[in-house]
Tab-separated table of C-alpha atoms and ligand atoms in Angstrom:
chain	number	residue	atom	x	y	z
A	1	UNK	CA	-18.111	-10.086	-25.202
A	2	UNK	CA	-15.716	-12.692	-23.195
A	3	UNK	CA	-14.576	-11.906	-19.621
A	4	UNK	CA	-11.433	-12.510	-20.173
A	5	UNK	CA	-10.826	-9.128	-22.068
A	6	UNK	CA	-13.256	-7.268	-19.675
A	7	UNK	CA	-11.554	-4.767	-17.090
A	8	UNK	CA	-11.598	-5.306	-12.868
A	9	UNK	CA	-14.251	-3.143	-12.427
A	10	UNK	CA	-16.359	-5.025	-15.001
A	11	UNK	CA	-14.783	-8.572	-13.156
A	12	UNK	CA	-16.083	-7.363	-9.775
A	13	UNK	CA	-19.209	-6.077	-10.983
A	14	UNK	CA	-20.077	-9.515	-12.160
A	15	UNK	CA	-18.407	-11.466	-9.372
A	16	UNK	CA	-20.800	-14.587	-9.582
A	17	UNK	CA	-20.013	-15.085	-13.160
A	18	UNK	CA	-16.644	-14.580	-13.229
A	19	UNK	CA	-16.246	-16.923	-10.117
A	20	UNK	CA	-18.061	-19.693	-12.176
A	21	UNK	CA	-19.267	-22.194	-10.087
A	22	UNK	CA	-22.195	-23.274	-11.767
A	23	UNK	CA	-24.675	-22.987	-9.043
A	24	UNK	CA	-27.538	-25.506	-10.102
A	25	UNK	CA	-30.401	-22.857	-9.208
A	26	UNK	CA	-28.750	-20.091	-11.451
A	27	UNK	CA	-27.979	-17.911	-8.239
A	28	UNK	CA	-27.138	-14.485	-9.078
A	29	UNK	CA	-25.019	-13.965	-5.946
A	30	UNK	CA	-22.508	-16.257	-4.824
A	31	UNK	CA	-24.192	-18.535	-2.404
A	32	UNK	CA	-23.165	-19.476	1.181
A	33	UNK	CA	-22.509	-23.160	1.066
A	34	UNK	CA	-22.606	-23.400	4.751
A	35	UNK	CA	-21.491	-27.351	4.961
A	36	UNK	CA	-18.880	-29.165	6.137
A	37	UNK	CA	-18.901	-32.303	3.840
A	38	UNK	CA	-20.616	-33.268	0.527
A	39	UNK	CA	-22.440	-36.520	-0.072
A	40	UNK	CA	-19.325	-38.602	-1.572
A	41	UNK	CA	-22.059	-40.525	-3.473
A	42	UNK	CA	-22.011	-37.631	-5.759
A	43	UNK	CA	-18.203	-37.675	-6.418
A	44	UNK	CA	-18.713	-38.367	-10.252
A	45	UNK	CA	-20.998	-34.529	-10.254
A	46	UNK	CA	-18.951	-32.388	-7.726
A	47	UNK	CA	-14.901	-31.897	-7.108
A	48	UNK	CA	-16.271	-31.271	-3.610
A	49	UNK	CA	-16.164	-33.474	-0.586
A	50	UNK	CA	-14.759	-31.226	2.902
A	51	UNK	CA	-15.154	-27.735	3.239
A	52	UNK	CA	-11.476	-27.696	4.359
A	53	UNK	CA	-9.935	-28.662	1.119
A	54	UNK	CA	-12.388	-27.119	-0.827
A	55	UNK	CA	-15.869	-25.316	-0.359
A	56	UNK	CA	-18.017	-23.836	-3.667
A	57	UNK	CA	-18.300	-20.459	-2.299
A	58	UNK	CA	-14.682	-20.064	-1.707
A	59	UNK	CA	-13.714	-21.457	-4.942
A	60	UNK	CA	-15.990	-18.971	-6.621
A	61	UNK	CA	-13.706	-15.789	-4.910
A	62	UNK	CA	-10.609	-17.485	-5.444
A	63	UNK	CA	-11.545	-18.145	-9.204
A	64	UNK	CA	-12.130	-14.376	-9.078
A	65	UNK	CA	-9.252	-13.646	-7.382
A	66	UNK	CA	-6.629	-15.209	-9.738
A	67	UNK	CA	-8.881	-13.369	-12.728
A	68	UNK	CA	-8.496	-10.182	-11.263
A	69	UNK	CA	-5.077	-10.449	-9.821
A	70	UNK	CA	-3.390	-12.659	-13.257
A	71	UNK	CA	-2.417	-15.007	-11.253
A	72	UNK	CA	-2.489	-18.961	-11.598
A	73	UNK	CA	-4.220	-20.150	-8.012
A	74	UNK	CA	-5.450	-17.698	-5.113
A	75	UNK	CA	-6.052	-19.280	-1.798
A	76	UNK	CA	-8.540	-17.748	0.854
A	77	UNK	CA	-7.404	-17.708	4.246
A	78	UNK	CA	-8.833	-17.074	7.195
A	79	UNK	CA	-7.161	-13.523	8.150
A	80	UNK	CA	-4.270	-12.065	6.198
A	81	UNK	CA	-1.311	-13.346	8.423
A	82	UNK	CA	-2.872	-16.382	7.402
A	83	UNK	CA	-2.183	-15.943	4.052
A	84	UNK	CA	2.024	-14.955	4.931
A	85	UNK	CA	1.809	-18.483	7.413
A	86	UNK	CA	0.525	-20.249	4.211
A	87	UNK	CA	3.797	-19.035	2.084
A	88	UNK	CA	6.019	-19.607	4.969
A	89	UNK	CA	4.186	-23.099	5.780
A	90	UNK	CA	4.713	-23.690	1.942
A	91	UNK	CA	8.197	-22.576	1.335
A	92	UNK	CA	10.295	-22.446	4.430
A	93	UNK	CA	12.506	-25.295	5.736
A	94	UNK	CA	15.358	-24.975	8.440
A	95	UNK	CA	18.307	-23.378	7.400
A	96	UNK	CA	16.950	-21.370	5.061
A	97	UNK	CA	17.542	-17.613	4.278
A	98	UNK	CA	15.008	-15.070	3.286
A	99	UNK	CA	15.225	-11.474	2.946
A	100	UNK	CA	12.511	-9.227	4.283
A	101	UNK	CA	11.967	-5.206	4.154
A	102	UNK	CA	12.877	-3.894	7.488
A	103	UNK	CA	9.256	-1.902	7.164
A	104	UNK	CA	7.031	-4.345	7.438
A	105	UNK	CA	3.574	-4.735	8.816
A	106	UNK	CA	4.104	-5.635	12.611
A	107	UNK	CA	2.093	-8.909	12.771
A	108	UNK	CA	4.132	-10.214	10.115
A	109	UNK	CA	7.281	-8.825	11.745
A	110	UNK	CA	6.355	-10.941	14.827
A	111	UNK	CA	5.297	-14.242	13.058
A	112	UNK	CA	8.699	-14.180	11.039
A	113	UNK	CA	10.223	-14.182	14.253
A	114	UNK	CA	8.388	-16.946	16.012
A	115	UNK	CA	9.614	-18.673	12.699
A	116	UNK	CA	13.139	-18.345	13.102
A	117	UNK	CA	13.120	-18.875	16.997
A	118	UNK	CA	11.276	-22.437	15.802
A	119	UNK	CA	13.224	-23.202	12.528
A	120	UNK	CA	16.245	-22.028	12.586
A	121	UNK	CA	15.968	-20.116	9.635
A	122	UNK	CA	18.037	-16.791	8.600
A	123	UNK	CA	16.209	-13.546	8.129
A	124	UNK	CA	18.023	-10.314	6.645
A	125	UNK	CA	16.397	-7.421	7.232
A	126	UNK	CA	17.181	-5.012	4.462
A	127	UNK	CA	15.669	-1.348	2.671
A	128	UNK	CA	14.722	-3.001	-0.020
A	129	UNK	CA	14.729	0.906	-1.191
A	130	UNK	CA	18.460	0.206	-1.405
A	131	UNK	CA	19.354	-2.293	-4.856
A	132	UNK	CA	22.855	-2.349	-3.846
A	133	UNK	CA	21.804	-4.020	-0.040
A	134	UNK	CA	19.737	-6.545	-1.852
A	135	UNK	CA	21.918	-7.210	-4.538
A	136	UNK	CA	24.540	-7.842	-1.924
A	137	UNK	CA	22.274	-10.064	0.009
A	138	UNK	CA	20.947	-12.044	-3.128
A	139	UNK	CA	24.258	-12.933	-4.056
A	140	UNK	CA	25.795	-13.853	-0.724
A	141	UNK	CA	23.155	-16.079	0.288
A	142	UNK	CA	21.481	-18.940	-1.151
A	143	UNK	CA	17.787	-17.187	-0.475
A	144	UNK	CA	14.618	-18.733	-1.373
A	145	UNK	CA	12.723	-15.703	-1.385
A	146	UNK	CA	12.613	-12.018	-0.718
A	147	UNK	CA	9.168	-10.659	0.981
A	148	UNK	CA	8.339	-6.512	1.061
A	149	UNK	CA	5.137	-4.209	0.972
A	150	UNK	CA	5.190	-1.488	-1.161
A	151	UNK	CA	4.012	1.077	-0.205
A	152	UNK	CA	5.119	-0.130	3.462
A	153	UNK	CA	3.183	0.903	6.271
A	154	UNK	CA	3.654	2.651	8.389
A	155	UNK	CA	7.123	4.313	6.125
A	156	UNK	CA	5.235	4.906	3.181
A	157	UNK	CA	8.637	3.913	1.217
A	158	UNK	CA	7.835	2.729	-2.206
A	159	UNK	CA	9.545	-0.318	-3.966
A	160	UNK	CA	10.046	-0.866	-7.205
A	161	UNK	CA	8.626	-4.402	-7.761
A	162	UNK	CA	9.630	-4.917	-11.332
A	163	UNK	CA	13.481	-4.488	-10.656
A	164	UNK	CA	13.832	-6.448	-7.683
A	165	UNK	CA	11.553	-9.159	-9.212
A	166	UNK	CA	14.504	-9.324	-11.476
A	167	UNK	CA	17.499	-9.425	-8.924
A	168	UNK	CA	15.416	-11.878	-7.297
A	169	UNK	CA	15.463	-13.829	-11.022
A	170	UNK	CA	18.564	-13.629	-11.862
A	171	UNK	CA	19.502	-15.400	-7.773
A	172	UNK	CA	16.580	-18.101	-8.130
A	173	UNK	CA	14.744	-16.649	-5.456
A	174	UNK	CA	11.382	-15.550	-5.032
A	175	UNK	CA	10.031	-12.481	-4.967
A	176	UNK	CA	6.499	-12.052	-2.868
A	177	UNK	CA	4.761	-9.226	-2.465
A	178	UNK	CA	2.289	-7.936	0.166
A	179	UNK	CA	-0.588	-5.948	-1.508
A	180	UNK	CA	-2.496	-4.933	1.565
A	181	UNK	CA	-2.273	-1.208	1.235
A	182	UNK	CA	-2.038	-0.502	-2.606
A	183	UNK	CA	-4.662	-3.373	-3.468
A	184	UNK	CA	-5.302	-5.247	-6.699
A	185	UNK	CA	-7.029	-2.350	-7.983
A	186	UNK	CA	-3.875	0.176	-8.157
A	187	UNK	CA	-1.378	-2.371	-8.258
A	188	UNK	CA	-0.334	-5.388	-9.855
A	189	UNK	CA	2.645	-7.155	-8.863
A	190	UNK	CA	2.302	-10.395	-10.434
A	191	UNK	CA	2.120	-8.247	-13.809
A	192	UNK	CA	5.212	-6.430	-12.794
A	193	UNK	CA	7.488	-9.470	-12.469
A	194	UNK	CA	6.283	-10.553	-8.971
A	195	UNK	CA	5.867	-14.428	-8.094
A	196	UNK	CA	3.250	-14.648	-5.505
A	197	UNK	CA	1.294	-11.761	-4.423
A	198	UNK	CA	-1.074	-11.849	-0.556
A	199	UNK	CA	-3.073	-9.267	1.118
A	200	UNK	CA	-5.073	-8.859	4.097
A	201	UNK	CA	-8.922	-8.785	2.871
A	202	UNK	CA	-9.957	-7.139	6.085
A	203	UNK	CA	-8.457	-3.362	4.991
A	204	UNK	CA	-9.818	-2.162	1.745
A	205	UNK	CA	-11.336	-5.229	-0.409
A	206	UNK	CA	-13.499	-6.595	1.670
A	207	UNK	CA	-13.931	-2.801	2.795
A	208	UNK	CA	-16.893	-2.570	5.772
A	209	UNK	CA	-14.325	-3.443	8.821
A	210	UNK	CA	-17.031	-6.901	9.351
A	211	UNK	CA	-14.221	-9.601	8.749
A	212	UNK	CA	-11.031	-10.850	8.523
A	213	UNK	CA	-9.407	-12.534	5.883
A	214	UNK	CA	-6.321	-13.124	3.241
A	215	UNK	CA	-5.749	-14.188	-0.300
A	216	UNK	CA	-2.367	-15.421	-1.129
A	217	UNK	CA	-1.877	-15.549	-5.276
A	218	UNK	CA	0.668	-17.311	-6.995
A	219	UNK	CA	1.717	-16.262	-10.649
A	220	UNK	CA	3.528	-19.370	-11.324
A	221	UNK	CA	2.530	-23.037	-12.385
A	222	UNK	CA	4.349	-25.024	-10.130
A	223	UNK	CA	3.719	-23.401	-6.558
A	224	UNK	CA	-0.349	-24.074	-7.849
A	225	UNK	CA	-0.711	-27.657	-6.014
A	226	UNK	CA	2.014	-26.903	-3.031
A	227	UNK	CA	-0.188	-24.047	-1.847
A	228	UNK	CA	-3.296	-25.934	-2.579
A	229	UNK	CA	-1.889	-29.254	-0.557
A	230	UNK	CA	-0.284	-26.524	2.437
A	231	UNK	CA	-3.406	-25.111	2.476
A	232	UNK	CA	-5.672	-27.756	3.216
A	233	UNK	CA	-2.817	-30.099	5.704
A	234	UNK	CA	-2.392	-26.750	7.629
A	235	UNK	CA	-6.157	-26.020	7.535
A	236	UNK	CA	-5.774	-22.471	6.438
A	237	UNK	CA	-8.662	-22.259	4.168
A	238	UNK	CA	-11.743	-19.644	4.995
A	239	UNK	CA	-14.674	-20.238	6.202
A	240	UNK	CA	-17.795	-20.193	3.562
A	241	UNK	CA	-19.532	-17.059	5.816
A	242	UNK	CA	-16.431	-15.151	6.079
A	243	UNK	CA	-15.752	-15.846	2.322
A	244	UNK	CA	-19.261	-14.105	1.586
A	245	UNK	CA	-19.146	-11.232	3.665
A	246	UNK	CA	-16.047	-10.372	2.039
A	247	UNK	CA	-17.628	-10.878	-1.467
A	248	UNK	CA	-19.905	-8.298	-0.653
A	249	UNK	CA	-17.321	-5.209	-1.072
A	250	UNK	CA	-16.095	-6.066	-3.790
A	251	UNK	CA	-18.167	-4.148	-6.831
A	252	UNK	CA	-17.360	-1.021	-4.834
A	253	UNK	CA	-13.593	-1.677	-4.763
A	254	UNK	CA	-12.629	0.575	-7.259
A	255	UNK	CA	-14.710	3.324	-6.940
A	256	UNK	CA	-13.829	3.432	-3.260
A	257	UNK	CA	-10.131	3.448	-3.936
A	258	UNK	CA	-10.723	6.388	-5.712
A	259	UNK	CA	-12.496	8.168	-2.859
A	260	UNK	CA	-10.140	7.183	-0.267
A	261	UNK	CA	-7.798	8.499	-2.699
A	262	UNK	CA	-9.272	11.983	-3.383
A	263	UNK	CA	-9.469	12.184	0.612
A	264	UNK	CA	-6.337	11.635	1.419
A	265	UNK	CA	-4.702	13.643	-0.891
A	266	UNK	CA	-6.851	16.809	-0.242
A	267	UNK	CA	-6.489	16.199	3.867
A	268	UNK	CA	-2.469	15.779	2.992
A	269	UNK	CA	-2.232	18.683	0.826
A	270	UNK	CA	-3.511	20.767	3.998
A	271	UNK	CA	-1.909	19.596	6.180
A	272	UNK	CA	0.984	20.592	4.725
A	273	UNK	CA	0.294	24.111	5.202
A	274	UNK	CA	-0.333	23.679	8.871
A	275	UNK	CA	2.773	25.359	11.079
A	276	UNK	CA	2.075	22.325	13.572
A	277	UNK	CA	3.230	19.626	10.582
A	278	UNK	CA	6.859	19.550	10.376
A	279	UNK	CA	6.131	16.801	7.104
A	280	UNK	CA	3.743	14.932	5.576
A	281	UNK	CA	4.567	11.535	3.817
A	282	UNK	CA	2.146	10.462	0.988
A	283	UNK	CA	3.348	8.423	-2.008
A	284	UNK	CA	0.703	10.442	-3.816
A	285	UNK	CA	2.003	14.271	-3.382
A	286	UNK	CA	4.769	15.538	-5.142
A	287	UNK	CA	6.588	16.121	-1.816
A	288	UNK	CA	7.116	12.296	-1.389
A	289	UNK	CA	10.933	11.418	-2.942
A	290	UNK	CA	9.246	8.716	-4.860
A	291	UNK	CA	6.604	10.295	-6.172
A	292	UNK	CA	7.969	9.373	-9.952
A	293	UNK	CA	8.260	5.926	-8.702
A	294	UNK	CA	4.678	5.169	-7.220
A	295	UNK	CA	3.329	7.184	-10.223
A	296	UNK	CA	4.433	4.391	-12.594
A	297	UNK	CA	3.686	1.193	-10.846
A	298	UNK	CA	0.443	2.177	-8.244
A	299	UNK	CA	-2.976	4.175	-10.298
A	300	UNK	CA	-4.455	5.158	-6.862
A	301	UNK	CA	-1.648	6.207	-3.611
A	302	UNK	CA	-4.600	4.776	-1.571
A	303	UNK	CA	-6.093	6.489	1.906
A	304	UNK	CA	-3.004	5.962	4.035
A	305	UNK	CA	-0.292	8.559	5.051
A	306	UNK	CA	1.598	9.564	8.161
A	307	UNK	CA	2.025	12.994	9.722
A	308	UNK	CA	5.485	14.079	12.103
A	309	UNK	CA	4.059	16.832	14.034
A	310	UNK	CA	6.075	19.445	16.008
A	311	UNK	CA	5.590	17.298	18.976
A	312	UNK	CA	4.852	14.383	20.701
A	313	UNK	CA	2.315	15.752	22.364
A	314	UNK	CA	1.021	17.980	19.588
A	315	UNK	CA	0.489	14.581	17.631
A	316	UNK	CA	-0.896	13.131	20.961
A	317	UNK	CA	-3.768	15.577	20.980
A	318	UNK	CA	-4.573	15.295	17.725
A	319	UNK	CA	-5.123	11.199	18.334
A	320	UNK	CA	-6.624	12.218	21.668
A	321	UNK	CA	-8.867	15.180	20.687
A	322	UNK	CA	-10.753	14.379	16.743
A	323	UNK	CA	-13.789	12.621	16.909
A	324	UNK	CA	-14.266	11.303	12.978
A	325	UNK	CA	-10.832	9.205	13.575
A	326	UNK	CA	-11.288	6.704	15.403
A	327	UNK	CA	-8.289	5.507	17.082
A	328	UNK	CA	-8.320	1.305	16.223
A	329	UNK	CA	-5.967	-1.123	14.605
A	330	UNK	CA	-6.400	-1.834	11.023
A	331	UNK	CA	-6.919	0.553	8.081
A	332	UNK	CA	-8.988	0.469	4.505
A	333	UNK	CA	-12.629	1.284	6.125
A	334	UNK	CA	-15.369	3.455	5.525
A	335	UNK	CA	-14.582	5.286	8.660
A	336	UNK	CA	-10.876	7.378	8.896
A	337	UNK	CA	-9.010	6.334	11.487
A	338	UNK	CA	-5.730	7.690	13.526
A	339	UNK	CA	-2.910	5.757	15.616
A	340	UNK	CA	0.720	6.461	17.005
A	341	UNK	CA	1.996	3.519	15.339
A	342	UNK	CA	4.410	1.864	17.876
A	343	UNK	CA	1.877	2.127	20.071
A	344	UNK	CA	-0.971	-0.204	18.058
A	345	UNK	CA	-0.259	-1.390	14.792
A	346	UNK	CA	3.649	-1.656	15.133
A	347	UNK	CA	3.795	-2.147	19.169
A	348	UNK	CA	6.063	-5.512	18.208
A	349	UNK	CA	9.103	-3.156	16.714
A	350	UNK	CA	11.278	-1.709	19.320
A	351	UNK	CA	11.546	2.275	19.204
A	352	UNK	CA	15.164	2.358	17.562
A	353	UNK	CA	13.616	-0.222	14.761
A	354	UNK	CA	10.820	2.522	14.367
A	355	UNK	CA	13.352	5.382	14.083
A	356	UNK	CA	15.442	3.351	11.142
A	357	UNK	CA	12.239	3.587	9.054
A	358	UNK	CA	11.286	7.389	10.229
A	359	UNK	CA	8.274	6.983	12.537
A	360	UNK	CA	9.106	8.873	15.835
A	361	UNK	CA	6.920	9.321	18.671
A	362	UNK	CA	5.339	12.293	16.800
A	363	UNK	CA	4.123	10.571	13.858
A	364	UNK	CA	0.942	9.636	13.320
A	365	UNK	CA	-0.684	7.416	11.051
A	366	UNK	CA	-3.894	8.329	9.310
A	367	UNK	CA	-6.353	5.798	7.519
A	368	UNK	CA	-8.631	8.376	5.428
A	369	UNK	CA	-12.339	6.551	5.121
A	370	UNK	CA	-15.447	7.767	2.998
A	371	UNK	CA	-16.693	10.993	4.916
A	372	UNK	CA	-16.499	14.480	3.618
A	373	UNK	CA	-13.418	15.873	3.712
A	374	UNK	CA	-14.659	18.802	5.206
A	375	UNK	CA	-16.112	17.498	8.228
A	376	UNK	CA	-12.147	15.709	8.366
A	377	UNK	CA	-10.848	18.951	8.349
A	378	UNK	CA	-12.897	21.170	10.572
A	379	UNK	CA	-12.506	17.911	13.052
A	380	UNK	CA	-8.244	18.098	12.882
A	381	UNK	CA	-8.841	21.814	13.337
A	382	UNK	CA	-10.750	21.731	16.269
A	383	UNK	CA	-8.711	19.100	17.957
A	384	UNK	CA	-5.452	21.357	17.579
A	385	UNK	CA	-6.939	24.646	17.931
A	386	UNK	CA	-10.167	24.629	19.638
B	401	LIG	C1	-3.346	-6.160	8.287
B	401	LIG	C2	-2.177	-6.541	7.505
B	401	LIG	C3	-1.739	-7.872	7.458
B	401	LIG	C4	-2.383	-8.968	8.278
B	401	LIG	O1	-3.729	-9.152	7.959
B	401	LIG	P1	-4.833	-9.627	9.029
B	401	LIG	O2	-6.046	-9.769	8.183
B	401	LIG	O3	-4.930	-8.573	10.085
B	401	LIG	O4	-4.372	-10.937	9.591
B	401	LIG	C5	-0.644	-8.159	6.673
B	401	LIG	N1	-0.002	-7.200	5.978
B	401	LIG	C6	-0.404	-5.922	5.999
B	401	LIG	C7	0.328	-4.912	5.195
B	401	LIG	C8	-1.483	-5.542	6.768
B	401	LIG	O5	-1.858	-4.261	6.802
């Protein structure tokens, strides 16, 4: 048996091993190398000398990282917009263009911006939905690469990675994909034609809502030592605690993407029947227009969804009135959680950018966690009704 044939569950299962460090005392868990330096008298033993450029313990998740993801490199950052600075850090100079997916997470939204306030760079927000746009785009613009979620959040819009990973081909230009809400487990975009692949490890992988963090993977040879060099001279890399805590969800990850899964797609299914829900939008029902789509390039639709109720107030209550969702930031945990999302995780888009990608001030977003699906229920029931 070689781990290279062995499936992600197996990988994470056996994290330490696959990570391959060679711990000297045989440790059976990745160990916290909690140091800053390493004796340089040892150079000829250890590629190891600052924790900044390179640490065991985050070597040992990145190794496992580019295993499970088939990438090249993976870099560990220290939240998950630290992974996007590292690509931008890496990759952007002034003047240049990039295209970007109007529906995009809002903290990314907001550092692009700061971006092209500082560098005088050219960003064209498009549906990436929409070949035609992007092919226009692609070939009216010398861009160097072209950056989307799929699903997004908070429009739930699916993308098909593996044709605009060729578009992207056929212009020389990039194409980078943010994995946050679909994760490694249901979706691989460096497999589907994809050349660098991030996500935020404080949603699902790392899973417990204790940390935040990033990986940023690259599928190709030669962005290997730029990412490595950006991330070290911009100090990006994660800390050797945080790199550990978030080791520590990782053999669940794929059962729990199937719970979140099963959750979400009985709550939706409901919810649809309610006279209060004028639609529900989950890649995962049959109601979603790309359904077909998500179906071929996603194996779980993950815990995420959003809700247009009849009102803004209706959908107010609901937020206001269950006690199971919590109403915080962030998505992925154990716990379910509910938000309006221009007012929290998308506060950075203005409300006519919102209504381009269908969230209105009735929509809700819900994160479905771990609980029974009852309780969820009976707890959206007796916030609208009781
Ligand atoms: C949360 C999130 C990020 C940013 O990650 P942080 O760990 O919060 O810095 C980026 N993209 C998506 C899709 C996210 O949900």
């Amino acid at each position: 048996m070689d781990y290279q044939h062995c499936s992600v569950a197996t990988l994470l299962s056996h994290a330490a091993e696959v990570g391959a460090i060679n711990d000297p005392h045989g440790a059976t868990h990745m160990p916290i190398y909690q140091t800053a330096t390493f004796d340089l008298k040892k150079q000829g033993e250890t590629p190891y000398d600052y924790t900044r450029s390179g640490n065991p313990t985050r070597h040992s998740l990145e190794n496992l990282f580019t295993k499970v993801c088939e990438g090249r490199s993976a870099h560990c950052t220290h939240t998950g917009l630290g992974a996007v600075a590292l690509l931008l850090e890496t990759l952007v100079k002034t003047g240049d263009h990039i295209v970007v997916e109007q529906d995009c997470y809002g903290g990314t939204y907001r550092l692009l911006q700061s971006y092209r306030e500082r560098l005088d760079i050219t960003i064209h927000f498009v549906d990436c939905t929409d070949t035609t746009a992007v092919e226009q785009v692609l070939s009216q613009n010398d861009v160097r690469f072209i950056l989307f979620e799929t699903p997004t959040n908070p429009g739930l819009k699916i993308i098909d990675i593996a044709a605009i990973a060729k578009r992207a081909h056929a212009h020389n230009t990039l194409c980078v994909v943010d994995n946050s809400l679909a994760t490694f487990i249901s979706q691989k975009p460096l497999a589907l034609g994809a050349d660098i692949s991030f996500f935020s490890t404080t949603k699902y992988v790392s899973g417990h809502g204790s940390v935040v963090g990033g990986v940023l993977v690259t599928g190709r040879d030669d962005l290997v030592d730029p990412f490595a060099y950006a991330a070290n001279a911009y100090g990006r890399s994660q800390n050797p605690m945080d790199v550990y805590v978030t080791s520590l969800g990782l053999p669940t990850l794929p059962m729990r993407m199937k719970l979140h899964e099963e959750n979400a797609h009985a709550l939706a299914t409901w919810l649809e029947t309610l006279p209060e829900v004028v639609s529900v939008t989950y890649p995962g029902l049959p109601s979603h227009p790309q359904h077909e789509l998500a179906r071929t390039q996603m194996r779980y639709f993950s815990g995420v969804f959003t809700v247009d109720f009849d009102t803004p107030q209706t959908a107010q209550r609901v937020v206001e009135k269950t006690v199971l969702f919590g109403e915080k930031a962030s998505f992925g945990t154990a716990d379910s959680r509910i938000e309006i999302p221009g007012k929290i995780s998308h506060a950075s888009f203005s409300e006519a950018e919102l209504a381009a990608i269908g969230i209105t001030p009735a929509t809700v977003r819900l994160s479905l966690g771990l609980e029974s699906v009852d309780d969820l229920k009976k707890d959206i029931q007796e916030a609208l009704y009781g």
